[in-house]
């Protein structure tokens, strides 16, 4: 009993008498002096004494009881910071877990606090591929490895977290992952491997794309391919497989290597192929589930090579043969024929003279092959004298060569507008005689250029003959021009009658010759007089229509180039005539205007044609009496309807007849008709605008510029000509101004709007003045109990005074102290101290 009591006393002393520790450790333990930290993270503990005098004795002990160094280069070290001893862990490792002690001295007695460091590790996945391939028909493992401290719980999901996989006939969850039993293609999906730690609340998921492996299946199987010699060849080969297959290419069992072969994910390109690339190729697709292969053939096509063609000559009427030879091609070339100029195909079905003969060589599977075709034309005539094209084509390309077929034939002389049957010339006669008489004296005649044109193959040479003698170039009477194949021009300058007659043109080539006569005729002055028809008569002029003949015989063989018109007074003879020449164009009818005649006078008129030889016969005379003097004819407008500006317009006119009396002046006036609105629609005015003031233009001026008019409007303009007899008839015409830049209301203002606007302005001013008068009257009545009208009529009495200063200073209003019972008091005028006069007005 005594021993037991002694032990109880000792324990009581230890519990009740021992001093309380003064050491504090942070962070504070969560239970039983335990502190949590995370592996692979930085961490520190802080230790300090409540008795600052014993701080220097603090130290940290490791779980093995060894003091921890203060060397900062170590992974675990201590450091004193502001009287606190800190224990640093640069990177926590699993072996760092344990019981750490912070020791110190308090009141000379040792003191310590022990802290248990427990470690946690965050969830991490390792040896877990996010894309995994599994084989169909077998049990396959989808690997997923997760680690943490404390250890994680693993769960599996498919198609999101809504489908939680459990151990059953299809799935089995193991430490290494998820086993899928009897894998099928439909097991291919996105699976979630979830790791979670309940004590920490941490959760992580790995999204794994599970694909069911299968051997390659053809998507695009290579096919036999035709390539063109010298061009690139592309062959496609694509297989569907998981994982993606690897492709290999072979030719005749040998793998393709070299810079000429370009490989892509699904194709083979052979650069600049040639005939040596022909052969059997293989495309092979392989993955870890298997491989497939496909053979195909590459043929190199070679375009036709046509041998040069030489021209073919044949006499007209004989058979022509043209042969086209293709030296090589693959496959065999097809040969056709066509005309080079028209591109028309040559075929026996469309031309009975055509026959085409071709070879009978069979096509070869591998080797280059030649071919030929022969075009036969019987009989060949000049129609086939042209370039003919041989066309050779196959699957590679189309090639052509031209050959010239020349069909020879004797010359043919042509008659056309250039090469005529006859030509005209004449002899120049002096004043002593006439052409053709025995007493005439002639000089060199008019030169004439005769043309001879001939066709033929070969091109013919042309010679000239006159009366069986060949003409030589002498540069006097005979001059040869354009001496070339198929064309010759002979210039003849006759100097006597014997030089007229038949000349011969001879065309000759190696096939034969041809002749043609060309007559040189004597030209004369026109023998048929023109037909003169009166068109119009005026006081000072007449108009005729003259008809001439186009027949060479009637005109002396030469065209009429001038009409000579003559006229005289009725009572005179032709020695006192007036005349005028009018040039003639190619037209048969000519309008002749004769002016400067006298009014109310009788004249005789006649006309004659003139050619290079001279004056022809006169027409029948016509008696005409001009009209008496009268007003001018209406003017004829020369300017255009559209003006060149928006507010002005240039006009120009002429007068065809002055009525037999000179025009003195022109009277010009205008008025507005209509306008176009903002939408460009035509708007008529309510009534015609007023005419402008008349402008007088003195003759001979026949133009004027109208100004101050409105844009985008139509105007009517009237121009009247006046002579001593009177004004011409009025014949108004229209003009149109361009759109302007002024406001729309101003642009489209009506002609009477200015007057209306002035009236509105005046009325508005009067109404405004009345309203202002009423306002002032009301204000004065409210202020001074007397209106403006009472003030102006001096009928108002007031007890207030308004002082009106007549200086150029503001008016003063002064209120009087003396009030009167009289309704009105006379105005009294006084002098103030400033010397200014003032008027006092009294109000009740």
XYZ file of N, CA and C in Angstrom, residues 190-348:
477
model
N -15.176 6.516 -76.509
C -14.377 7.294 -75.573
C -14.684 6.764 -74.166
N -13.669 6.288 -73.455
C -13.817 5.758 -72.102
C -13.165 6.731 -71.118
N -13.760 6.827 -69.913
C -13.219 7.666 -68.849
C -12.706 6.773 -67.739
N -11.430 6.958 -67.394
C -10.833 6.280 -66.242
C -10.767 7.312 -65.124
N -11.554 7.088 -64.040
C -11.673 8.077 -62.963
C -10.948 7.576 -61.717
N -10.069 8.452 -61.170
C -9.355 8.176 -59.921
C -9.788 9.202 -58.891
N -10.132 8.743 -57.670
C -10.604 9.675 -56.644
C -10.092 9.234 -55.277
N -9.907 10.242 -54.368
C -9.477 10.006 -52.988
C -10.525 10.627 -52.086
N -11.208 9.805 -51.344
C -12.324 10.284 -50.533
C -11.865 11.215 -49.430
N -10.711 10.909 -48.813
C -10.263 11.690 -47.656
C -9.870 13.112 -48.044
N -9.416 13.287 -49.276
C -8.998 14.630 -49.713
C -10.016 15.278 -50.633
N -10.950 14.488 -51.177
C -11.935 15.033 -52.116
C -11.389 15.250 -53.507
N -10.158 14.792 -53.767
C -9.550 14.988 -55.094
C -10.108 13.955 -56.069
N -10.294 14.405 -57.315
C -10.793 13.513 -58.357
C -10.185 13.930 -59.696
N -9.775 12.924 -60.503
C -9.210 13.171 -61.832
C -9.714 12.105 -62.784
N -9.836 12.514 -64.064
C -10.305 11.573 -65.084
C -9.351 11.600 -66.276
N -9.104 10.446 -66.831
C -8.324 10.307 -68.073
C -9.284 9.887 -69.178
N -9.328 10.687 -70.245
C -10.220 10.405 -71.375
C -9.443 9.583 -72.398
N -9.844 8.342 -72.573
C -9.092 7.403 -73.418
C -9.930 7.088 -74.652
N -9.347 7.364 -75.813
C -10.003 7.055 -77.092
C -9.637 5.622 -77.460
N -10.580 4.724 -77.323
C -10.350 3.310 -77.601
C -10.821 3.013 -79.022
N -9.904 2.540 -79.829
C -10.227 2.218 -81.218
C -9.951 0.732 -81.447
N -10.898 0.137 -82.139
C -10.784 -1.289 -82.430
C -9.946 -1.461 -83.689
N -8.835 -2.138 -83.544
C -7.937 -2.326 -84.682
C -8.549 -3.288 -85.697
N -8.324 -2.944 -87.001
C -8.687 -3.886 -88.055
C -7.695 -3.709 -89.190
N -7.528 -4.717 -89.978
C -6.565 -4.645 -91.068
C -7.088 -3.729 -92.166
N -6.231 -3.254 -93.053
C -6.628 -2.286 -94.082
C -7.730 -2.813 -94.993
N -8.619 -1.905 -95.355
C -9.690 -2.152 -96.335
C -9.613 -1.040 -97.378
N -9.742 -1.397 -98.631
C -9.548 -0.402 -99.700
C -10.651 0.660 -99.683
N -10.236 1.893 -99.626
C -11.123 3.028 -99.915
C -10.989 3.417 -101.377
N -9.756 3.588 -101.831
C -9.467 3.893 -103.234
C -8.432 2.873 -103.696
N -8.889 1.939 -104.509
C -7.995 0.906 -105.016
C -7.346 1.403 -106.304
N -6.029 1.260 -106.434
C -5.367 1.765 -107.647
C -5.871 1.047 -108.891
N -5.965 1.801 -109.961
C -6.456 1.251 -111.229
C -5.413 1.473 -112.309
N -5.589 0.758 -113.418
C -4.689 0.938 -114.561
C -4.745 2.388 -115.011
N -3.593 2.957 -115.275
C -3.484 4.388 -115.558
C -2.690 4.609 -116.838
N -3.209 5.530 -117.656
C -2.502 5.946 -118.876
C -1.825 7.277 -118.615
N -0.531 7.341 -118.862
C 0.217 8.584 -118.765
C 0.720 9.008 -120.121
N 0.972 10.304 -120.245
C 1.463 10.851 -121.507
C 2.959 11.045 -121.393
N 3.643 10.643 -122.410
C 5.099 10.731 -122.428
C 5.549 12.167 -122.153
N 6.436 12.308 -121.127
C 6.962 13.618 -120.776
C 6.150 14.345 -119.726
N 4.999 13.823 -119.332
C 4.171 14.459 -118.332
C 4.155 13.641 -117.044
N 3.726 14.291 -115.929
C 3.653 13.593 -114.646
C 2.459 12.642 -114.625
N 2.614 11.558 -113.849
C 1.540 10.583 -113.652
C 1.224 10.530 -112.163
N -0.071 10.561 -111.811
C -0.504 10.459 -110.417
C -1.440 9.260 -110.295
N -1.125 8.354 -109.343
C -1.956 7.185 -109.073
C -2.368 7.233 -107.599
N -3.659 7.101 -107.306
C -4.159 7.139 -105.944
C -4.313 5.728 -105.381
N -3.982 5.597 -104.090
C -4.106 4.325 -103.394
C -4.386 4.659 -101.933
N -5.603 4.315 -101.439
C -5.977 4.692 -100.086
C -6.733 3.551 -99.433
N -6.335 3.227 -98.177
C -6.979 2.150 -97.414
C -7.478 2.694 -96.091
N -8.567 2.107 -95.609
C -9.131 2.438 -94.307
C -8.672 1.384 -93.315
N -7.975 1.817 -92.250
C -7.436 0.849 -91.278
C -7.160 1.560 -89.970
N -7.106 0.740 -88.904
C -6.740 1.252 -87.593
C -5.748 0.272 -86.972
N -4.579 0.798 -86.631
C -4.118 2.173 -86.847
C -3.881 2.474 -88.325
N -3.583 3.752 -88.635
C -3.393 4.171 -90.020
C -2.298 3.326 -90.659
N -2.574 2.835 -91.855
C -1.591 1.925 -92.473
C -0.389 2.664 -93.046
N 0.646 1.936 -93.271
C 1.838 2.410 -93.956
C 1.800 1.875 -95.377
N 2.157 2.750 -96.344
C 2.072 2.378 -97.757
C 3.458 2.104 -98.311
N 3.514 1.117 -99.182
C 4.747 0.786 -99.916
C 4.371 0.597 -101.381
N 5.282 1.024 -102.290
C 5.029 0.947 -103.729
C 6.126 0.106 -104.386
N 5.709 -0.736 -105.326
C 6.646 -1.641 -106.003
C 6.368 -1.611 -107.506
N 7.423 -1.872 -108.278
C 7.306 -2.062 -109.731
C 8.001 -3.357 -110.089
N 7.183 -4.250 -110.615
C 7.703 -5.589 -110.944
C 8.383 -6.222 -109.729
N 7.786 -5.988 -108.529
C 8.279 -6.588 -107.304
C 9.408 -5.847 -106.635
N 9.893 -4.764 -107.208
C 11.011 -4.000 -106.647
C 10.460 -2.687 -106.096
N 10.832 -2.374 -104.816
C 10.329 -1.154 -104.186
C 10.835 0.082 -104.934
N 9.932 1.057 -105.083
C 10.285 2.273 -105.812
C 11.094 3.200 -104.920
N 12.228 3.656 -105.414
C 13.063 4.647 -104.733
C 13.610 5.591 -105.793
N 13.929 6.813 -105.382
C 14.516 7.769 -106.312
C 13.749 9.084 -106.312
N 14.399 10.108 -106.855
C 13.825 11.447 -106.849
C 12.621 11.587 -107.783
N 12.488 10.685 -108.767
C 11.379 10.798 -109.713
C 10.073 10.313 -109.104
N 10.136 9.682 -107.945
C 8.930 9.153 -107.306
C 8.620 10.005 -106.073
N 7.419 10.583 -106.062
C 6.980 11.429 -104.947
C 5.803 10.732 -104.271
N 5.970 10.403 -102.959
C 4.948 9.671 -102.218
C 4.205 10.620 -101.289
N 2.884 10.508 -101.280
C 2.053 11.232 -100.329
C 1.255 10.223 -99.523
N 0.336 10.708 -98.680
C -0.430 9.819 -97.810
C -1.269 8.828 -98.602
N -1.704 9.209 -99.791
C -2.595 8.312 -100.538
C -2.336 8.324 -102.038
N -1.102 8.692 -102.472
C -0.864 8.734 -103.918
C 0.615 8.552 -104.230
N 0.864 8.213 -105.496
C 2.208 8.113 -106.052
C 2.265 9.027 -107.268
N 3.278 9.890 -107.323
C 3.491 10.763 -108.477
C 4.823 10.394 -109.122
N 4.751 10.110 -110.434
C 5.963 9.841 -111.213
C 6.236 11.071 -112.061
N 7.390 11.700 -111.843
C 7.723 12.940 -112.524
C 8.253 12.657 -113.923
N 7.739 13.437 -114.898
C 8.220 13.388 -116.289
C 8.355 11.943 -116.777
N 7.237 11.315 -116.878
C 7.215 9.902 -117.253
C 7.772 9.694 -118.661
N 8.254 8.504 -118.908
C 8.735 8.118 -120.234
C 8.308 6.677 -120.505
N 8.625 6.207 -121.696
C 8.165 4.873 -122.104
C 8.748 3.785 -121.216
N 9.871 4.047 -120.548
C 10.458 3.033 -119.661
C 9.665 2.848 -118.373
N 8.731 3.744 -118.085
C 7.921 3.632 -116.877
C 6.741 2.682 -117.061
N 6.564 2.163 -118.250
C 5.478 1.207 -118.456
C 5.747 -0.068 -117.670
N 4.701 -0.660 -117.106
C 4.873 -1.907 -116.375
C 3.770 -2.110 -115.360
N 3.947 -3.196 -114.543
C 2.975 -3.555 -113.510
C 3.482 -3.046 -112.167
N 2.625 -2.321 -111.456
C 2.984 -1.730 -110.172
C 2.104 -2.352 -109.084
N 2.584 -2.229 -107.827
C 1.851 -2.753 -106.669
C 1.818 -1.688 -105.586
N 0.620 -1.484 -105.006
C 0.465 -0.625 -103.830
C 0.128 -1.529 -102.654
N 0.897 -1.403 -101.554
C 0.722 -2.265 -100.386
C 0.424 -1.380 -99.168
N -0.677 -1.696 -98.440
C -1.053 -0.979 -97.216
C -0.979 -1.959 -96.056
N -0.275 -1.586 -94.957
C -0.013 -2.524 -93.859
C -0.084 -1.798 -92.523
N -0.709 -2.460 -91.522
C -0.604 -2.060 -90.121
C -0.398 -3.316 -89.274
N -0.453 -3.182 -87.953
C -0.150 -4.347 -87.114
C -1.277 -5.363 -87.078
N -2.359 -5.094 -87.800
C -3.445 -6.075 -87.898
C -3.395 -6.855 -89.193
N -2.598 -6.397 -90.128
C -2.506 -7.111 -91.396
C -2.118 -6.183 -92.531
N -2.113 -6.691 -93.743
C -1.779 -5.876 -94.912
C -2.559 -6.379 -96.117
N -2.750 -5.449 -97.069
C -3.389 -5.763 -98.344
C -2.545 -5.153 -99.440
N -2.713 -5.646 -100.658
C -1.959 -5.114 -101.799
C -2.837 -5.192 -103.037
N -2.537 -4.325 -104.010
C -3.287 -4.295 -105.268
C -2.319 -3.999 -106.397
N -2.462 -4.717 -107.502
C -1.635 -4.510 -108.681
C -2.380 -3.635 -109.688
N -1.637 -2.852 -110.424
C -2.203 -2.025 -111.497
C -1.124 -1.815 -112.549
N -1.553 -1.398 -113.722
C -0.625 -1.221 -114.832
C -0.573 0.241 -115.234
N 0.613 0.697 -115.556
C 0.816 2.050 -116.083
C 1.247 1.931 -117.543
N 0.469 2.560 -118.406
C 0.809 2.642 -119.832
C 1.241 4.069 -120.143
N 2.314 4.211 -120.867
C 2.807 5.524 -121.277
C 2.355 5.779 -122.704
N 1.477 6.766 -122.868
C 0.951 7.100 -124.187
C 1.926 8.014 -124.904
N 2.106 7.761 -126.206
C 3.010 8.566 -127.032
C 2.191 9.168 -128.154
N 2.263 10.516 -128.238
C 1.518 11.208 -129.286
C 2.054 10.885 -130.664
N 1.213 11.005 -131.698
C 1.634 10.678 -133.060
C 2.775 11.577 -133.541
N 3.736 10.975 -134.193
C 4.841 11.707 -134.835
C 4.648 11.577 -136.338
N 4.284 12.707 -136.995
C 3.970 12.692 -138.427
C 5.226 13.038 -139.219
N 5.494 12.250 -140.241
C 6.640 12.515 -141.115
C 6.360 13.764 -141.938
N 7.418 14.525 -142.286
C 7.218 15.730 -143.102
C 6.518 15.395 -144.426
N 5.669 16.334 -144.896
C 4.918 16.169 -146.140
C 5.429 17.155 -147.173
N 5.602 16.689 -148.403
C 6.045 17.551 -149.492
C 4.871 17.876 -150.404
N 4.947 19.071 -151.033
C 3.842 19.494 -151.895
C 3.668 18.519 -153.063
N 2.436 18.460 -153.507
C 2.078 17.543 -154.596
C 1.584 18.377 -155.769
N 2.137 18.122 -156.963
C 1.711 18.804 -158.186
C 1.058 17.788 -159.123
N -0.047 18.225 -159.745
C -0.765 17.351 -160.663
C -1.476 18.227 -161.686
N -1.556 17.735 -162.930
C -2.291 18.452 -163.970
C -3.786 18.309 -163.736
N -4.489 19.369 -164.054
C -5.933 19.357 -163.898
C -6.523 18.216 -164.729
N -7.396 17.441 -164.087
C -8.008 16.297 -164.741
C -7.367 14.986 -164.378
N -6.133 15.004 -163.851
C -5.472 13.780 -163.434
C -5.782 13.470 -161.971
N -5.260 12.307 -161.495
C -5.480 11.902 -160.115
C -4.381 12.472 -159.226
N -4.797 13.025 -158.047
C -3.836 13.536 -157.062
C -3.817 12.588 -155.868
N -2.597 12.260 -155.390
C -2.443 11.375 -154.231
C -1.578 12.072 -153.175
N -2.121 12.141 -151.943
C -1.403 12.731 -150.813
C -1.325 11.683 -149.714
N -0.096 11.386 -149.244
C 0.100 10.341 -148.259
C 0.627 10.938 -146.961
N -0.016 10.553 -145.860
C 0.375 11.019 -144.519
C 0.856 9.807 -143.730
N 2.116 9.855 -143.226
C 2.728 8.729 -142.522
C 2.981 9.120 -141.070
N 2.461 8.314 -140.134
C 2.749 8.477 -138.703
C 3.859 7.500 -138.352
N 4.992 8.011 -137.954
C 6.157 7.168 -137.694
C 5.968 6.316 -136.442
N 5.451 6.912 -135.387
C 5.250 6.153 -134.156
C 4.144 6.805 -133.344
N 3.477 5.992 -132.551
C 2.435 6.456 -131.643
C 2.047 5.296 -130.745
N 1.502 5.608 -129.585
C 0.918 4.581 -128.727
C -0.217 5.209 -127.937
N -1.425 4.696 -128.082
C -1.819 3.628 -129.018
C -1.815 4.129 -130.458
N -2.215 3.259 -131.354
C -2.193 3.580 -132.772
C -3.010 4.837 -133.050
N -2.470 5.709 -133.934
C -3.114 6.986 -134.244
C -4.202 6.801 -135.298
N -5.261 7.581 -135.155
C -6.298 7.681 -136.168
C -5.979 8.885 -137.061
N -6.042 8.686 -138.387
C -5.651 9.730 -139.345
C -6.887 10.193 -140.097
N -7.081 11.525 -140.123
C -8.157 12.142 -140.906
C -7.582 13.286 -141.719
N -8.413 13.815 -142.650
C -7.988 14.902 -143.539
C -9.002 16.045 -143.463
N -8.500 17.275 -143.630
C -9.387 18.440 -143.672
C -8.722 19.547 -144.481
N -9.557 20.480 -144.978
C -9.045 21.637 -145.698
C -8.517 22.654 -144.685
N -7.312 23.176 -144.919
C -6.666 24.059 -143.941
C -7.366 25.400 -143.822
N -7.965 25.895 -144.920
C -8.555 27.227 -144.880
C -9.938 27.216 -144.231
N -10.756 26.229 -144.516
C -12.124 26.182 -143.989
C -12.287 25.216 -142.829
N -11.266 24.382 -142.538
C -11.323 23.351 -141.497
C -12.422 22.321 -141.753
N -12.884 22.244 -142.988
C -13.923 21.278 -143.371
C -13.291 19.899 -143.537
N -13.929 18.898 -142.915
C -13.426 17.534 -143.038
C -13.581 17.027 -144.468
N -12.580 16.289 -144.934
C -12.610 15.707 -146.280
C -13.094 14.267 -146.150
N -14.188 13.975 -146.832
C -14.790 12.653 -146.690
C -15.379 12.210 -148.027
N -15.250 10.925 -148.380
C -15.865 10.434 -149.617
C -17.382 10.580 -149.615
